[in-house]
Structure formats: C-alpha cells, structure tokens
C-alpha cells in the first residue's frame, strides 16, 4: 500500500487531536506515515503509532524558522520519494498554505476545508456559509488535502510508528521569510478554538468587554471561547477568537451561541457544528434557524443559570 | 515603491450564492459582484505604504469583463492604475491555476510588493498568497496584521494560533493581510471622478504569456464531482425563557450526553 503523508500538528511534543483524526482518514487511502517537524518526536511518536502511523518522518526544528516553505519542500520531497498516495494536513490557515505550496511543487492539486474524505480520495465540502455541499477530487498528481478539525472521528489502530530522520538541505528560496520572534498571547487553560469539542461564543448581546458570563459557561463545559465579529469589532474580545467568515472556522460537537444574531458572516464559521444551542433576546434572530435548541431570552440570566445547573450535575 | 494589490471580484455574501448546474463553476449571474472583503484591507494597506514610502499602487485582477466594476472601485479608493487579465480560456481555473496565471501577469509588472487578502469569501481556500510566493520564488509574508517596510527590508506580524510570529524578509515579497490590519477608506467624490480616467490595461492570456494548457476548467487540477443544497437542519426546539431557560438547556445537553 502506498504511503499517505500526514503533517503532524503538535505543541512541544504533544500531538493535537486533529492529527489523530487525519491518521484515521489516511488509513482509508493507504498506509499512514506521519511527518514531524521540530523537537518532541520522542514523546509524540507513541500516540502517532497508536492511531496508525507505520512511519514517523522527523525533520529538524530549523524547518520552523521560516514561513511555510520548508514544510512544503519537505512534504513534496517525501511524497516524491515514497510515491505517496496523498498528503493530508489540518485545515488551519497555516497548513492550508503549506498544502497550496506543496501541491504547486508536486504539480498536483489541492483541496481545502474537507469535512470528509472517502477511500477513493473524494472530499466533501460545505461551502457558501454552509448552504451548499460539494464533493471534489484532485485530478492531477498526488492529492493534497486539508481536512477540517473535528470532521473524521479518530479511531485507534496500532501500527509500528518506525522513526526515520529526514535529511533535506533547505533551498535558499525556502529561507526567504525568516521567523525572528514568536509572541504567545494569553491562552489560559482553555482548549484551542478550532480543535475544541465544545465552543461557547458571545456576540453583541454580551453588551460589554466583560465576557465572564461566556467564559464561565465555557469553563463549566471544558469549552473554548469564541466571539462574533460584532463583539471583536467592539473591542470586547481579542481578534484571534473571532468565529466567522473572516475569522476562524470551527466545527465542534457542540456550539453555544450567546447573544449572536447569526448573520451569514458568523454562520460561515460555525454552520457545520454538530449540535447548536442559541440564546438570544430576538425571536427573529436567524441563529434560531440553525439551533437544535434555542432559548429566547436574556443571556445574562440564562447563561449563569445554565452554568450553575451544569455544576450541580457534575 | 511599486505595490501591486490583487483584487478579486466575488459574489456578494448577502445574496444567495450558487454554482452553475452545467459545469459546476461559480454562477456569476446569480449574485452581484463585489470586491472580496479582505482585498479592501489589502488595497488600504497598499495605499498606506505608498503614502509612507512613495511609489505607485497597481491593481491586478483576473476575471470576466464584469470585474471592471471592482477595478473601478479599487481605483476610486486611490490606486493609480490597473491591469485586468481577462480571457474566456481562464474560465473554471482552480486556485492553483489562478495563482499560476497571476504569477505570469506579475512577471510583466515591476513590483516590490504584492499585497492580497488572506482569503476570498467565495472559495475560501486561503492558498493564493502561498502559491503565488512559490510560483514567483519570492518570500511569503502571509496572514499579516502589521506591515513595516524599511528600505529593502520588510517585517510583518503573522497571526498564529498562539498569537503572532514576527517575520522578516527582503523585498520583493508577497504579503497577505487579515481583517484587523487597518480600516479601509471610503472613496471620495473627487477620487471617484478621477478613477474614471485612470488607465486599465487589459491582458489576454496570450498578452500575459499564460500557457493555455495550464488554465481553464478542462485543465483544472481539481474537479467538483457534485453539488447539492445542504440538507436542511431538522427544526430545533425553541422555547421562551420564563425563568427556566438555563435549566432547559442543561436538560437538552444532558440528553445529548454533553453533561
């Protein structure tokens, strides 16, 4: 069986959940081979093997010193050497860029934001703010596919996870844009927005930069916190938490929208969520068209009661 | 400094957007065309850089005849001139083919900086900046929410999951911008009038030396197999809060095993 390369997302050796989902999807297409960039492969490899990685290619941390191009050079080389059946990455903004450059190098095609991948390499996409479903495939060369987190349920399937160091001299072109500093902004203990199984978001209805009503509910559910564009534009919550067309796209198992009307701008970023709960004062708010469960009311009353009720049930 | 800003005309997100039933490409007749929202931030950033460092801002657009409207809008924001690549042979080109075609057109324009929006609201692939940098062989400074140019050196803040990276390179380079980088200006009446007289150069694929075998639907690297409206979500339960709203949600969440 041909190798299917999976670019690993990890934070200092801790493998992200989306990578286990990609390894599961990769097994449908061939033999998963994980591609690890940077330190930490010693600790992370066990998890990759648990989810089906026959091989773990390891490239040095230097590859992270430049923007996107080294990862693409690495994936293109490995895909060529192994005659890979496909390359899978998570559909984060950065990895979609990696996917694009890799496909250019391979002279193949790229598909982004897949919400499913079949054994034949046919991908499913939810487009135009969730109103339309398409299926697509790459028709030229090694398919490069960016899969949205929370799309394919991860299943364990132990494999060898044999480590292989990659020796690759980066081209000068790949070193054009150098990362000279990394600035970590407040993250706290909450899960990452695009990966989280549960997301609680606040919008205009929150009414001020006091987002504690949203954060408390999120924390009671072990959820990530998101915000609508209206809330971010008002300066109530930082940019990187914006969910929507021009912000992050999330697809959690549960999405709780507090005081968000549900304009297309917002729906485009959350419509593929499996379960949607909404609280809004306005009975006409379009978010209720999406909601599996909705409460017409004041989020400042409903959300604290919900938080308390969840704590009671724990 | 010669700045080229890429502008894409996209269907208005406020209208119902569709793919055509025959060749499954964007149905441009179904919705009004507008400038891709993030491209307005790219135009603004190009204008700000010009105001600071001097030079010229050129708009580069690939798309059918009707994209002229978006080009005029971009010129009325203050750009100096435009290049419009338009050819029936480009119809149905996918993201990478479009990046190739744009890289060819850019080969005819002297540039220090190419600025574009980090994604379009229609296809949302987010690959254009990266693919262009690859084709052009210049540094990729994408997802920027701050751009500083000093002589031949450029420095940006690149948004990441954890915050941002500081990225440095030498010009020429490709920069893609995110929404919060600036506040796009509104065209003044004077600029709108001036825009009508600004030069727009039209290029066919032959003019831009774009290989016809590498663009268009027939040569696309990806294929849309089928298109269907999303199945409607089952109607949810909507209740009015009469003091028990939170408890009712908790019951729903318990039923779904979230609590």
XYZ file of C-alpha atoms in Angstrom:
573
model
C 0.000 0.000 0.000
C 1.226 3.451 -0.836
C 2.104 5.870 1.920
C -0.244 8.664 2.871
C 1.657 11.531 4.440
C 0.106 13.257 7.453
C 1.644 16.517 8.636
C 1.644 16.395 12.441
C 0.307 19.307 14.489
C 1.927 19.338 17.886
C 2.808 21.679 20.696
C 6.189 20.779 22.193
C 5.731 17.085 21.612
C 2.052 16.871 22.485
C 0.143 15.657 19.430
C -3.040 17.572 18.679
C -6.324 15.748 18.341
C -6.731 16.739 14.679
C -3.622 14.703 13.807
C -5.234 11.534 15.183
C -8.266 12.342 13.029
C -6.055 12.751 9.957
C -4.280 9.456 10.645
C -7.694 7.778 10.831
C -8.702 9.318 7.488
C -5.319 8.418 5.974
C -5.925 4.722 6.667
C -8.785 4.817 4.165
C -6.389 5.920 1.441
C -3.273 3.884 2.191
C -0.608 3.467 4.826
C -0.293 6.460 7.143
C 3.164 7.997 7.525
C 3.380 10.887 9.961
C 5.630 13.864 9.216
C 7.006 15.547 12.313
C 8.798 18.882 12.276
C 10.782 20.009 15.298
C 11.517 18.713 18.768
C 9.379 16.304 20.746
C 9.030 13.349 18.362
C 10.355 11.061 21.126
C 7.337 11.767 23.289
C 4.806 12.181 20.483
C 5.555 9.120 18.369
C 3.712 6.696 20.650
C 0.429 8.489 20.054
C 1.009 8.569 16.289
C 1.655 4.810 16.283
C -1.478 4.259 18.358
C -3.553 5.909 15.618
C -1.986 4.010 12.734
C 1.281 5.670 11.711
C 3.540 2.980 10.236
C 6.329 5.513 9.921
C 7.231 8.778 11.575
C 9.439 11.024 9.467
C 11.267 13.543 11.629
C 12.671 16.821 10.322
C 14.749 19.266 12.383
C 13.362 22.269 14.251
C 15.212 24.576 11.839
C 12.327 23.940 9.409
C 10.118 26.034 11.699
C 12.427 29.042 11.445
C 10.955 30.050 8.079
C 7.382 30.604 6.949
C 5.581 27.625 5.337
C 8.062 26.971 2.509
C 10.280 24.434 4.362
C 7.285 22.304 5.344
C 6.152 22.303 1.710
C 9.627 21.403 0.491
C 9.714 18.541 2.991
C 6.271 17.170 2.103
C 6.945 17.426 -1.637
C 10.238 15.569 -1.283
C 8.750 12.799 0.879
C 5.722 12.473 -1.402
C 8.023 12.144 -4.400
C 10.434 9.674 -2.778
C 7.674 7.448 -1.422
C 5.309 7.840 -4.415
C 2.731 8.830 -1.824
C -0.966 8.265 -2.486
C -1.938 11.549 -0.834
C -0.827 14.257 1.569
C -3.141 15.263 4.423
C -2.842 18.354 6.609
C -5.220 20.030 9.054
C -7.220 22.905 7.571
C -5.641 25.642 9.677
C -4.710 28.897 7.921
C -1.016 27.987 8.067
C -1.408 24.394 6.941
C -3.686 25.366 4.071
C -0.766 27.496 2.876
C 1.566 24.522 3.285
C -0.891 22.435 1.262
C -1.011 25.010 -1.542
C 2.757 25.280 -1.873
C 3.199 21.511 -1.668
C 0.716 20.969 -4.494
C 2.463 23.588 -6.649
C 5.768 21.801 -6.089
C 4.208 18.430 -6.913
C 2.364 19.810 -9.933
C -0.807 18.369 -8.441
C -3.992 19.811 -7.000
C -5.117 20.968 -3.577
C -8.472 20.699 -1.805
C -9.067 22.722 1.346
C -11.510 22.534 4.252
C -12.642 18.983 3.525
C -15.198 17.772 6.075
C -14.818 14.159 4.924
C -12.538 12.054 2.724
C -13.558 8.784 1.076
C -11.357 5.774 0.267
C -11.354 6.984 -3.351
C -9.967 10.351 -2.291
C -13.251 12.159 -2.882
C -13.653 15.002 -0.413
C -16.781 16.637 0.954
C -17.003 20.390 1.426
C -19.547 22.697 2.996
C -19.425 25.953 1.033
C -21.114 29.366 0.810
C -21.609 29.612 4.539
C -22.865 26.043 4.828
C -25.715 26.334 2.328
C -24.189 24.035 -0.275
C -22.445 20.658 -0.122
C -19.958 19.691 -2.812
C -17.799 16.672 -3.459
C -14.484 17.091 -5.187
C -11.325 15.269 -6.153
C -7.839 16.059 -7.316
C -7.422 15.079 -10.953
C -3.707 15.641 -11.378
C -0.876 14.051 -9.402
C -0.669 13.451 -5.640
C -3.793 14.868 -3.972
C -3.019 17.376 -1.225
C -5.986 17.682 1.119
C -6.565 19.999 4.079
C -9.130 18.441 6.418
C -11.106 20.498 8.917
C -10.634 19.530 12.585
C -13.493 17.501 14.159
C -14.523 16.120 10.744
C -13.375 12.497 10.968
C -13.770 10.749 14.344
C -10.356 9.465 15.477
C -10.074 5.693 15.905
C -7.106 3.841 17.300
C -5.338 1.275 15.143
C -1.883 0.419 16.473
C 0.980 0.397 13.965
C 4.778 0.344 14.013
C 5.477 4.080 14.164
C 9.037 3.488 12.948
C 11.072 6.634 13.230
C 13.040 7.865 10.223
C 15.194 11.001 10.292
C 14.857 13.121 7.181
C 17.934 14.722 5.738
C 16.995 17.582 3.483
C 19.038 20.660 2.733
C 16.563 23.536 2.504
C 16.763 25.600 -0.672
C 17.572 29.311 -0.420
C 14.068 30.056 -1.710
C 12.592 28.262 1.307
C 14.558 30.530 3.639
C 13.195 33.800 2.254
C 10.862 34.670 5.115
C 12.520 34.205 8.496
C 10.643 33.963 11.797
C 12.613 36.223 14.147
C 10.280 36.127 17.141
C 7.293 34.185 18.410
C 4.847 36.023 20.588
C 2.491 33.927 22.677
C -0.634 35.776 23.718
C -2.881 34.875 26.609
C -4.190 31.396 26.068
C -5.024 30.145 29.511
C -6.134 26.617 30.208
C -8.952 26.513 27.663
C -8.780 24.231 24.624
C -7.830 25.753 21.316
C -10.746 27.230 19.416
C -10.507 25.320 16.128
C -9.844 21.986 17.854
C -12.272 22.186 20.740
C -15.109 19.669 21.003
C -17.291 22.390 22.548
C -17.241 26.110 21.754
C -19.156 28.813 23.629
C -19.295 32.132 21.776
C -20.513 35.571 22.733
C -21.810 38.318 20.497
C -23.363 41.742 20.573
C -25.769 40.613 23.273
C -22.923 40.299 25.784
C -23.025 44.078 25.824
C -19.565 44.899 27.170
C -15.978 43.733 27.397
C -16.938 41.739 30.473
C -17.031 38.323 28.824
C -17.116 36.468 32.144
C -20.668 35.235 31.528
C -19.395 33.497 28.358
C -16.135 32.319 29.920
C -17.808 30.834 32.999
C -20.163 28.756 30.889
C -17.259 27.684 28.650
C -15.217 26.623 31.658
C -18.067 24.605 33.120
C -18.226 22.667 29.840
C -14.456 22.462 29.278
C -15.054 24.502 26.147
C -13.156 27.050 24.083
C -14.417 30.646 23.966
C -15.306 32.328 20.687
C -16.674 35.717 19.749
C -18.698 37.157 16.901
C -17.357 39.882 14.671
C -19.612 42.411 16.386
C -18.034 41.595 19.738
C -14.493 41.684 18.368
C -15.084 44.909 16.425
C -16.403 46.492 19.616
C -13.108 45.610 21.270
C -14.768 43.281 23.782
C -12.675 40.212 22.947
C -9.358 39.660 21.131
C -9.186 39.101 17.367
C -7.894 35.576 17.451
C -11.145 34.342 18.987
C -13.370 35.618 16.186
C -15.535 32.914 14.642
C -16.875 33.588 11.171
C -16.203 34.234 7.554
C -13.221 36.481 8.169
C -12.214 34.739 11.390
C -11.824 31.132 12.456
C -13.908 28.273 11.139
C -14.985 25.819 13.820
C -16.849 22.553 13.589
C -17.275 21.320 17.175
C -19.683 18.719 18.504
C -21.467 21.461 20.416
C -21.617 25.165 19.622
C -23.312 27.523 22.068
C -24.125 30.978 20.654
C -24.865 33.610 23.299
C -26.315 36.886 22.055
C -25.308 36.219 18.447
C -27.880 37.003 15.770
C -26.413 34.563 13.245
C -25.634 36.725 10.225
C -24.004 34.948 7.258
C -20.649 36.354 8.424
C -20.954 34.264 11.578
C -22.726 31.218 10.153
C -19.919 30.663 7.636
C -17.611 29.952 10.550
C -19.758 27.561 12.591
C -22.540 26.083 10.495
C -21.013 22.600 10.313
C -21.134 22.270 14.123
C -22.905 19.024 15.036
C -25.166 20.493 17.742
C -26.072 24.155 18.052
C -27.589 25.868 21.074
C -28.582 29.526 20.910
C -29.690 32.134 23.409
C -30.963 35.435 22.013
C -33.465 38.083 23.017
C -34.741 38.467 19.477
C -37.129 35.658 18.461
C -36.483 36.583 14.802
C -32.687 36.104 15.061
C -31.537 33.850 12.177
C -29.408 31.823 14.595
C -32.646 30.099 15.704
C -32.999 28.623 12.200
C -29.819 26.654 12.877
C -30.345 25.892 16.530
C -31.117 22.383 17.733
C -32.128 24.019 20.972
C -32.825 27.694 21.408
C -33.920 29.926 24.235
C -35.487 33.305 23.559
C -34.307 35.337 26.488
C -31.581 37.380 28.125
C -28.244 35.583 28.024
C -27.244 37.357 31.254
C -29.989 35.377 33.006
C -29.970 32.147 31.011
C -26.217 31.524 30.782
C -25.432 31.864 34.527
C -28.363 29.577 35.330
C -27.041 27.054 32.823
C -23.525 27.293 34.275
C -24.902 26.663 37.749
C -27.063 23.779 36.558
C -24.082 22.130 34.836
C -22.001 22.462 38.019
C -24.822 20.832 40.000
C -24.981 17.891 37.615
C -21.241 17.194 37.719
C 7.946 51.511 -4.104
C 5.912 49.632 -6.693
C 2.997 47.929 -4.982
C 0.638 45.557 -6.736
C -2.636 44.780 -4.964
C -4.572 41.729 -6.090
C -8.313 42.277 -6.225
C -10.837 39.517 -6.772
C -14.459 40.093 -7.613
C -16.681 37.716 -5.642
C -20.433 37.235 -5.319
C -21.947 39.392 -2.583
C -22.195 37.236 0.538
C -25.503 38.916 1.345
C -27.089 37.306 -1.727
C -27.793 33.664 -2.466
C -24.655 32.174 -3.974
C -24.706 29.228 -6.364
C -22.615 27.031 -8.595
C -23.909 26.552 -12.134
C -25.577 23.246 -12.848
C -23.749 22.633 -16.131
C -20.036 22.999 -15.311
C -20.227 23.460 -11.516
C -18.343 26.742 -11.550
C -19.373 29.916 -9.772
C -22.689 31.249 -11.080
C -21.710 34.879 -11.583
C -25.108 35.822 -12.967
C -26.887 34.707 -9.776
C -25.411 37.373 -7.474
C -23.992 40.865 -7.607
C -20.217 41.030 -7.871
C -18.349 42.963 -5.195
C -14.704 43.335 -4.181
C -13.668 40.473 -1.940
C -13.904 41.972 1.534
C -10.358 41.193 2.645
C -8.999 42.698 -0.576
C -10.276 46.097 0.595
C -7.870 45.798 3.514
C -5.131 44.880 1.033
C -5.894 47.985 -1.051
C -5.852 50.148 2.083
C -2.531 48.667 3.187
C -1.082 49.275 -0.282
C -2.236 52.896 -0.154
C -0.844 53.397 3.366
C 2.547 52.021 2.269
C 2.535 54.281 -0.788
C 1.696 57.315 1.367
C 4.617 56.498 3.624
C 7.236 55.389 1.120
C 6.120 56.877 -2.200
C 5.653 54.941 -5.427
C 2.620 53.558 -7.153
C -0.242 51.195 -6.426
C -1.344 48.957 -9.300
C -4.484 46.831 -9.050
C -4.235 43.380 -10.635
C -7.450 41.481 -11.273
C -8.182 38.249 -13.077
C -11.780 37.676 -14.017
C -14.510 38.249 -16.577
C -15.498 41.580 -18.090
C -17.838 42.470 -15.215
C -14.888 42.560 -12.795
C -14.269 46.033 -14.264
C -16.720 47.344 -11.645
C -14.497 46.116 -8.835
C -11.407 47.519 -10.541
C -13.059 50.973 -10.741
C -13.955 50.771 -7.065
C -10.347 49.906 -6.200
C -9.109 52.818 -8.315
C -11.585 55.152 -6.623
C -10.069 54.252 -3.260
C -6.857 55.792 -4.591
C -4.898 53.199 -6.570
C -3.065 54.615 -9.579
C -3.753 52.128 -12.352
C -4.915 48.615 -13.028
C -4.164 45.507 -15.025
C -7.113 43.262 -15.878
C -6.378 39.741 -17.073
C -9.491 38.564 -18.831
C -9.831 35.675 -21.228
C -12.512 33.081 -21.864
C -9.755 30.445 -21.581
C -9.408 31.235 -17.853
C -12.997 30.220 -17.073
C -13.132 27.483 -14.429
C -9.494 27.790 -13.359
C -8.938 26.486 -9.839
C -6.935 28.232 -7.118
C -3.522 26.941 -8.182
C -4.166 27.603 -11.864
C -5.218 31.136 -10.942
C -2.027 31.566 -8.926
C -0.023 30.427 -11.941
C -1.855 32.843 -14.267
C -1.433 35.753 -11.834
C 2.262 34.948 -11.429
C 2.633 35.232 -15.221
C 0.847 38.588 -15.251
C 3.067 39.747 -12.370
C 6.066 38.804 -14.477
C 5.156 41.749 -16.737
C 4.830 44.263 -13.894
C 7.752 45.663 -11.971
C 6.904 45.172 -8.296
C 8.492 45.412 -4.882
C 5.471 44.147 -3.029
C 2.388 42.111 -3.908
C -0.434 42.595 -1.395
C -3.608 40.500 -1.243
C -6.386 39.500 1.143
C -5.635 36.300 3.055
C -8.673 34.556 1.603
C -11.698 35.152 -0.602
C -15.246 34.899 0.677
C -16.299 32.619 -2.190
C -13.827 29.723 -2.408
C -12.072 30.447 0.908
C -9.102 28.235 0.047
C -6.595 30.616 1.654
C -3.797 29.287 -0.582
C -3.325 32.177 -3.009
C -0.573 34.091 -1.196
C 1.453 30.937 -0.556
C 1.020 29.562 -4.070
C 1.946 32.924 -5.618
C 5.094 33.177 -3.499
C 6.004 29.669 -4.633
C 5.466 30.480 -8.319
C 7.269 33.822 -8.081
C 10.124 32.488 -5.947
C 9.839 35.393 -3.502
C 9.383 35.426 0.306
C 5.927 34.669 1.672
C 4.746 37.035 4.416
C 1.148 35.972 4.777
C -1.645 36.390 7.374
C -0.180 39.751 8.356
C -1.876 42.125 10.767
C 1.016 44.616 10.728
C 3.434 45.504 7.931
C 6.582 47.633 8.176
C 8.882 48.418 5.274
C 12.313 49.963 5.769
C 14.312 50.315 2.551
C 14.568 46.804 1.150
C 13.675 45.173 4.453
C 10.124 44.140 5.320
C 8.807 42.975 8.664
C 5.304 41.686 9.401
C 3.335 40.260 12.289
C 1.949 36.943 11.111
C -1.113 35.695 13.003
C -0.742 32.240 14.504
C -2.834 30.019 16.766
C -0.905 31.201 19.792
C -0.532 34.877 18.967
C 1.805 36.028 16.240
C 5.200 35.486 14.683
C 7.476 38.321 13.695
C 8.644 37.550 10.161
C 11.388 39.357 8.283
C 12.437 39.281 4.637
C 13.899 41.299 1.797
C 11.800 42.791 -0.986
C 10.338 41.814 -3.385
C 7.798 39.795 -1.413
C 4.190 38.648 -1.229
C 2.114 39.881 1.722
C -1.407 38.717 2.564
C -3.403 40.679 5.098
C -6.051 39.790 7.661
C -9.136 41.761 8.570
C -7.908 43.718 11.553
C -4.850 45.264 9.915
C -6.449 48.629 9.099
C -9.730 50.390 8.356
C -10.372 50.611 4.587
C -11.180 54.141 3.419
C -14.283 55.202 1.559
C -13.756 56.651 -1.919
C -14.206 60.440 -2.040
C -16.300 62.029 -4.792
C -13.145 63.529 -6.252
C -11.403 60.157 -6.359
C -14.451 58.510 -7.916
C -14.344 61.067 -10.725
C -10.595 60.654 -11.145
C -10.871 56.879 -11.191
C -12.804 57.020 -14.443
C -9.725 58.390 -16.188
C -7.139 56.071 -14.652
C -5.535 53.578 -17.039
C -6.739 49.967 -17.054
C -4.606 47.671 -19.161
C -6.409 44.619 -20.491
C -4.439 41.447 -20.973
C -5.430 38.238 -22.716
C -3.648 35.036 -21.793
C -1.509 35.476 -24.907
C -0.521 39.001 -23.772
C 0.465 37.710 -20.331
C 2.173 34.639 -21.814
C -0.063 32.317 -19.834
C 0.087 28.770 -21.161
C -3.458 27.874 -22.280
C -2.788 24.228 -21.415
C -2.313 25.163 -17.738
C -5.516 27.105 -17.126
C -9.260 26.680 -17.524
C -11.791 24.097 -16.476
C -10.575 21.411 -18.902
C -7.067 21.511 -17.400
C -8.050 22.034 -13.777
C -6.105 20.088 -11.140
C -9.274 19.544 -9.140
C -12.791 18.597 -10.140
C -16.086 19.304 -8.433
C -17.848 15.965 -8.673
C -21.283 17.038 -7.490
C -23.143 19.941 -5.921
C -26.260 19.851 -3.776
C -28.021 22.157 -1.365
C -27.128 21.271 2.223
C -29.858 19.121 3.754
C -31.998 21.366 5.939
C -31.229 21.063 9.633
C -34.032 19.357 11.487
C -36.136 22.070 13.111
C -34.893 22.628 16.626
C -36.779 23.201 19.836
C -37.100 26.903 20.565
C -38.507 27.952 23.945
C -39.106 31.302 25.581
C -37.228 31.901 28.814
C -39.693 32.040 31.666
C -37.087 31.721 34.354
C -36.080 28.166 33.495
C -34.198 28.718 30.216
C -30.815 27.691 31.589
C -32.206 24.552 33.194
C -33.900 23.593 29.939
C -30.637 23.910 28.018
C -28.937 21.773 30.669
C -31.615 19.120 30.134
C -31.003 19.218 26.386
C -27.239 18.926 26.935
C -27.765 16.012 29.338
C -29.927 14.245 26.773
C -27.098 14.699 24.225
C -24.601 13.496 26.841
C -22.601 16.729 26.953
C -23.153 16.971 30.712
